[in-house]
CSV table of C-alpha atoms and ligand atoms in Angstrom, one decimal:
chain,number,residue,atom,x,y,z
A,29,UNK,CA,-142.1,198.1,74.3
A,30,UNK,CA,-141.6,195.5,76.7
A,31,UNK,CA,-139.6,196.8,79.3
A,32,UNK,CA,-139.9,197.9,82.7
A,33,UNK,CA,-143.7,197.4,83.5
A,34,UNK,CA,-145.6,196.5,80.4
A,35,UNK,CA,-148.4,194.2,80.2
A,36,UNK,CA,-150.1,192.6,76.7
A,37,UNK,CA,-153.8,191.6,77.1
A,38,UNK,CA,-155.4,189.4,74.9
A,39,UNK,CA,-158.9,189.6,74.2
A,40,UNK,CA,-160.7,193.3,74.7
A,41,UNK,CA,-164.5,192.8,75.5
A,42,UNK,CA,-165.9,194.6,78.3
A,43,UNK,CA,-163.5,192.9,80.7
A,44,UNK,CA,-159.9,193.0,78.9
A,45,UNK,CA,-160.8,196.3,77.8
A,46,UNK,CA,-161.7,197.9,81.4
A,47,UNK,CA,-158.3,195.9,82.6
A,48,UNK,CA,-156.6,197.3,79.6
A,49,UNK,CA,-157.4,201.0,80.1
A,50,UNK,CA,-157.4,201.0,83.8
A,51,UNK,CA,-153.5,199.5,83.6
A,52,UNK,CA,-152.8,202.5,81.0
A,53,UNK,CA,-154.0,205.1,84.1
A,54,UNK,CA,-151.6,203.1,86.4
A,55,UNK,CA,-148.7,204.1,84.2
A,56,UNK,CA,-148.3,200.4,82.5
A,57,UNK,CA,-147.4,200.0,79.1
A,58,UNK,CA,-150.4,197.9,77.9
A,59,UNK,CA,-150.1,195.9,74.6
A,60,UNK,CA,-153.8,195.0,73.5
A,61,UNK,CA,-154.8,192.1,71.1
A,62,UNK,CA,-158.1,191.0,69.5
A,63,UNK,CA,-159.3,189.0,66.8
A,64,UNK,CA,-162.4,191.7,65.8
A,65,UNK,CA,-161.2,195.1,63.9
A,66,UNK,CA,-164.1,197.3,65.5
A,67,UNK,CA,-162.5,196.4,69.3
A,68,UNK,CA,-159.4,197.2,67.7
A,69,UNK,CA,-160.6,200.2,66.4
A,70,UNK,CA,-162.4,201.7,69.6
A,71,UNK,CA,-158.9,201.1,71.8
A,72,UNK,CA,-156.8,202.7,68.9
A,73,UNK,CA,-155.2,205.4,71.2
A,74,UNK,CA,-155.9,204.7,74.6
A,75,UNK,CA,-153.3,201.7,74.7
A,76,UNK,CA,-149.5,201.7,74.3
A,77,UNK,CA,-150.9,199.6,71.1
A,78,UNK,CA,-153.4,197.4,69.9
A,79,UNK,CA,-153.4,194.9,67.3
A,80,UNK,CA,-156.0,192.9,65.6
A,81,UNK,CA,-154.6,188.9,65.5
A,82,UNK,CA,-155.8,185.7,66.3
A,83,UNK,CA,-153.8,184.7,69.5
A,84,UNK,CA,-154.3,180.7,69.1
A,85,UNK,CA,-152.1,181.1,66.6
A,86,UNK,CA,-148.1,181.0,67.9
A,87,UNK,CA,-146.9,182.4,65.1
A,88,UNK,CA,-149.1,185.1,65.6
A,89,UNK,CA,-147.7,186.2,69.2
A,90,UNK,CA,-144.0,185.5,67.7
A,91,UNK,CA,-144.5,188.5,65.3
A,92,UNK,CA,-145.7,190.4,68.7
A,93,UNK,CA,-142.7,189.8,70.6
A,94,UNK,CA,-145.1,188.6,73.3
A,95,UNK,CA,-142.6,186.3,74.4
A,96,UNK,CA,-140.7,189.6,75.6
A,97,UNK,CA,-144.0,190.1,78.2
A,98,UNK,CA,-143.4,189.3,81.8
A,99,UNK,CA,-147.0,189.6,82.2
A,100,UNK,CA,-149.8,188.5,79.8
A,101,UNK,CA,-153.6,188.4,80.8
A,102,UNK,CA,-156.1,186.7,78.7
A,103,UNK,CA,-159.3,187.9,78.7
A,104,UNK,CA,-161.3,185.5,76.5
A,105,UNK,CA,-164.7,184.3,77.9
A,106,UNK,CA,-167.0,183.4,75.3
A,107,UNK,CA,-164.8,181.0,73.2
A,108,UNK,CA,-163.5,178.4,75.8
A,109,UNK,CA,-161.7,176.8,73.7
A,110,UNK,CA,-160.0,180.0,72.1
A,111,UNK,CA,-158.8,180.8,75.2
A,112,UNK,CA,-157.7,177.1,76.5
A,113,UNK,CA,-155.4,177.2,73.0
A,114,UNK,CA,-154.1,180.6,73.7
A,115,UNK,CA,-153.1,179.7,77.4
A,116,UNK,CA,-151.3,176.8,75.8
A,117,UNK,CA,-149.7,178.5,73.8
A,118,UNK,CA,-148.3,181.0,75.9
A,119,UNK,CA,-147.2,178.3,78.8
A,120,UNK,CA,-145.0,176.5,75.6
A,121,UNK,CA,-143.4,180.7,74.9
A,122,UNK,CA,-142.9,180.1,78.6
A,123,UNK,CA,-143.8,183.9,79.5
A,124,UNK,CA,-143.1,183.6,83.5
A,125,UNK,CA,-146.7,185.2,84.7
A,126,UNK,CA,-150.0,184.3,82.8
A,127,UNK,CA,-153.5,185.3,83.6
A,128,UNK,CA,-156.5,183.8,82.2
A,129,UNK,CA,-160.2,184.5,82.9
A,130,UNK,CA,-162.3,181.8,83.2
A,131,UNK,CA,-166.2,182.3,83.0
A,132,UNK,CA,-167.0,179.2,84.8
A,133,UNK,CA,-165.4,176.2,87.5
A,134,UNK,CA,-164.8,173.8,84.4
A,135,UNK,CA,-163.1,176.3,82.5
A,136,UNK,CA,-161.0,177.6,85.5
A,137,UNK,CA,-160.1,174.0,86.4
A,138,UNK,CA,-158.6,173.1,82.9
A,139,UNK,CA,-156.5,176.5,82.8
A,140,UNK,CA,-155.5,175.6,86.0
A,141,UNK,CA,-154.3,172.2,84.8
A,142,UNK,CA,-152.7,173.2,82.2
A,143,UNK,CA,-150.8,175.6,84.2
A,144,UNK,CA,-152.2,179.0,84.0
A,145,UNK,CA,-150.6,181.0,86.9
A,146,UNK,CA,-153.6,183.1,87.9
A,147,UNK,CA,-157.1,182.0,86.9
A,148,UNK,CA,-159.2,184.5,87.9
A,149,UNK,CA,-163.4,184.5,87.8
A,150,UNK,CA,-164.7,187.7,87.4
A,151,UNK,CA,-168.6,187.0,87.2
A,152,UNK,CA,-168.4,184.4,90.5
A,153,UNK,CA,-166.2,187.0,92.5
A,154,UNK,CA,-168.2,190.1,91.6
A,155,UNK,CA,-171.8,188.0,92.5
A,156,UNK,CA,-170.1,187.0,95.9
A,157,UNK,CA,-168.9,190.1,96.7
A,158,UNK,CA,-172.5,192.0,95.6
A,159,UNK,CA,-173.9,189.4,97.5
A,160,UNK,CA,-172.3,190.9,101.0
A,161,UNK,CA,-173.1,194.6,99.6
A,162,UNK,CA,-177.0,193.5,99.0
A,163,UNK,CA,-177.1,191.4,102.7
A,164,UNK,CA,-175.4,194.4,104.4
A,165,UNK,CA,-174.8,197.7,105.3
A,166,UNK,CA,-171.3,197.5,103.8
A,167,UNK,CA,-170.9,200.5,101.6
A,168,UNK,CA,-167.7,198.1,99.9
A,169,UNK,CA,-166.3,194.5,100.7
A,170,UNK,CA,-163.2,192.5,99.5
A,171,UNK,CA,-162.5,189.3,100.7
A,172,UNK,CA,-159.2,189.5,100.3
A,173,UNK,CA,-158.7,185.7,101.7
A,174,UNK,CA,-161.1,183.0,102.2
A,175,UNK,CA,-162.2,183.8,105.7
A,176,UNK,CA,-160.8,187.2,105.9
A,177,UNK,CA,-162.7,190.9,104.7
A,178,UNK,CA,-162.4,194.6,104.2
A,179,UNK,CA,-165.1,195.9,104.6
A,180,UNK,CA,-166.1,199.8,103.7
A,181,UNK,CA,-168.8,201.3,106.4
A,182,UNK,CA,-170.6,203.9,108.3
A,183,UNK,CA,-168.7,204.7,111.9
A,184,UNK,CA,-171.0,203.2,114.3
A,185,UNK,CA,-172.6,205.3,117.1
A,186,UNK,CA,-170.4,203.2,119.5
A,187,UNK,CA,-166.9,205.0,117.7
A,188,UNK,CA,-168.6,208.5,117.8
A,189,UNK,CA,-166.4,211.3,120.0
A,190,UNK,CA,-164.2,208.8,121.4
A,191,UNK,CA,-160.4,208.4,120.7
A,192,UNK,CA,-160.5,204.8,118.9
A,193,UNK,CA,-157.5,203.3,121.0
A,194,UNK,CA,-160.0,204.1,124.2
A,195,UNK,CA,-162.7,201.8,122.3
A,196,UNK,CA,-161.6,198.4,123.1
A,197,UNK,CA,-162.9,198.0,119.7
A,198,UNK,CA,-160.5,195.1,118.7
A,199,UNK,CA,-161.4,193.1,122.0
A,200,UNK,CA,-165.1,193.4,121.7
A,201,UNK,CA,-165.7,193.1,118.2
A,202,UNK,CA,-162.5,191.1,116.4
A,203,UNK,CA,-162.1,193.4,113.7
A,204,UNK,CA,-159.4,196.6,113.2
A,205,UNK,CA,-160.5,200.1,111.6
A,206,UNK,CA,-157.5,200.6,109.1
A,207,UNK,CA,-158.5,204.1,108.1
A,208,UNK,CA,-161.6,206.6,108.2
A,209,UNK,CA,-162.9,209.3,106.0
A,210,UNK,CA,-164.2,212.7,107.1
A,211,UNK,CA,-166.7,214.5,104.5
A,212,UNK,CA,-165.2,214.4,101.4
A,213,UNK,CA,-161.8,214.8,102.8
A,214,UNK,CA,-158.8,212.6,102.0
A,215,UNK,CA,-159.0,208.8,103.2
A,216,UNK,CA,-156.6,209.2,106.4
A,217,UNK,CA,-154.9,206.1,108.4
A,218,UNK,CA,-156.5,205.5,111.5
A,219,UNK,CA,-154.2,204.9,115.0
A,220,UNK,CA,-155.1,205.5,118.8
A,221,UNK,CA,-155.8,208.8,118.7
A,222,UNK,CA,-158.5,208.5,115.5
A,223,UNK,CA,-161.8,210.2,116.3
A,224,UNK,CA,-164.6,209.7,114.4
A,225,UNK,CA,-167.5,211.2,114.1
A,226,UNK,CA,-171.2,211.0,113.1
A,227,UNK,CA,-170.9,210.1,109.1
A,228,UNK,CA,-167.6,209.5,109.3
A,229,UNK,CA,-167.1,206.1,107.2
A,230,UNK,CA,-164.3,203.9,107.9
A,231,UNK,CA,-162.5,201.0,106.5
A,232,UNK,CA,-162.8,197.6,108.8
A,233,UNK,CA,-160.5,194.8,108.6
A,234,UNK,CA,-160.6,191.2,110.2
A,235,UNK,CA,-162.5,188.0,110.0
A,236,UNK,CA,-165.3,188.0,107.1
A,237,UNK,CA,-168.2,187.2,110.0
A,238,UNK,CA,-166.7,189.9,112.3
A,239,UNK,CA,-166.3,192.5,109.5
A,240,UNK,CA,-170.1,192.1,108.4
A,241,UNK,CA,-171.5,192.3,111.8
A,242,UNK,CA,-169.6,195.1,112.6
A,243,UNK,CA,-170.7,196.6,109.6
A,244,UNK,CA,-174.7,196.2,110.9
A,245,UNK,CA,-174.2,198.1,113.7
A,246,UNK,CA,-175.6,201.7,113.1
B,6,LIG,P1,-166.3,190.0,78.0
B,6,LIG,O1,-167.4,189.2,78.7
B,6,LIG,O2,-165.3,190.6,78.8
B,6,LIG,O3,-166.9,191.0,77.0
B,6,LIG,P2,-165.7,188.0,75.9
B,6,LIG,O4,-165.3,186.7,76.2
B,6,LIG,O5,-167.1,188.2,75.4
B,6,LIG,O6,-165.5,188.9,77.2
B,6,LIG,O7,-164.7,188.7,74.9
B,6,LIG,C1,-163.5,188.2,74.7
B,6,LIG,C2,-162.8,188.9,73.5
B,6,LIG,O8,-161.8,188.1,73.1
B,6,LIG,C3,-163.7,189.2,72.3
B,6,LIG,O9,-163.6,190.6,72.0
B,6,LIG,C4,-163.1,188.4,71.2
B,6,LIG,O10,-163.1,189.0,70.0
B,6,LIG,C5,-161.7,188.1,71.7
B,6,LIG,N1,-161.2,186.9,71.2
B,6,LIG,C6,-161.8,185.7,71.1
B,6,LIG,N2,-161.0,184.7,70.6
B,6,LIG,C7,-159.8,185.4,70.2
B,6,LIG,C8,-158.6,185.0,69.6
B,6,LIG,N3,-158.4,183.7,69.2
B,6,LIG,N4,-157.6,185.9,69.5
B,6,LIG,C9,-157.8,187.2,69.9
B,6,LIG,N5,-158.9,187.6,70.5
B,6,LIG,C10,-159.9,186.7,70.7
């Protein structure tokens, strides 16, 4: 099973699950693992496979062949320590790319000592990032570096009827529309000769402070 892209996630709660099943639609072969039958259960069918073990235990993950994954995710949250000893155990099976959810900054900070390659904090990312979609007008944002957004918005009366490269947009506001939707029409690159209109929305790279401002404009 583990060949070309296949992934094995460990722990299938509301996060590992929704991982789990969204890497099955992106053509991944996904290996699930949980300790409770009824997760088990509930996935039976939607994954490549899923398997009910306790994944602190090596022995365990041996019988999985997980040592044969390039990529395992561990999505334990509740039982810190569950996950600490299953990150452990995976960094001494040496699998080349690990990542580990961590439901707080302690939690990260030991995975990351131990040396977890990704720790990743779902709740603290997702409260950020509402944070911006509450402030704002931004119908989306990703920060996809500290410092550095994309931001999903309404065209601006200032972009209406006008070919975008005739805007100055970059100069006067610091940020870069990347594409633009029309209706319910496909999501289209945007270049020079882009034209937007009235309800068009459009996707806005650049600095996090330019993005969001530009995003307030109406
Ligand atoms: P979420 O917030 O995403 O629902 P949880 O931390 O509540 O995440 O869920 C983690 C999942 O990990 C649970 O379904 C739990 O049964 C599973 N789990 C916890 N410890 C182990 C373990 N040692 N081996 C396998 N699965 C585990």
């Amino acid at each position: 099973m583990a060949e070309a892209d296949s992934v094995a996630v460990i722990g299938l709660g509301r996060f590992g699950s929704a991982l789990a099943v969204e890497l099955m639609a992106g053509g991944t072969e996904v290996l699930g693992i949980d300790l409770e039958e009824d997760l088990v259960q509930a996935l039976n069918g939607q994954l490549t496979q899923v398997v009910r073990a306790d994944s602190t235990k090596e022995e365990a993950l041996r019988q999985l062949a997980i040592d044969e994954f390039d990529r395992v995710v561990v999505a334990i949250g509740g039982d810190v320590s569950a996950s600490i000893l299953t990150c452990s155990v995976l960094l001494s099976m040496q699998i080349p790319v690990i990542w580990a959810k961590a439901v707080d900054d302690r939690h990260g900070l030991i995975l990351e000592q131990l040396g977890v390659h990704h720790v990743i904090y779902p709740e603290k990312d997702m409260g950020r990032r509402v944070a911006h979609l509450v402030r704002g007008a931004a119908l989306d944002y990703i920060e996809v570096a500290p410092g550095y957004a994309l931001v999903k918005t309404a065209a601006p009366s200032l972009l209406h009827g006008k070919r975008l490269g005739d805007t100055g947009i970059r100069a006067s506001h610091g940020i870069t529309i990347a594409a633009y939707q029309h209706d319910d029409e496909p999501w289209r690159n945007a270049d020079n000769n882009t034209l937007l209109h009235d309800g068009d929305t459009v996707l806005v790279v650049g600095p996090t402070s330019s993005a969001e401002a530009f995003a307030q404009l109406r």
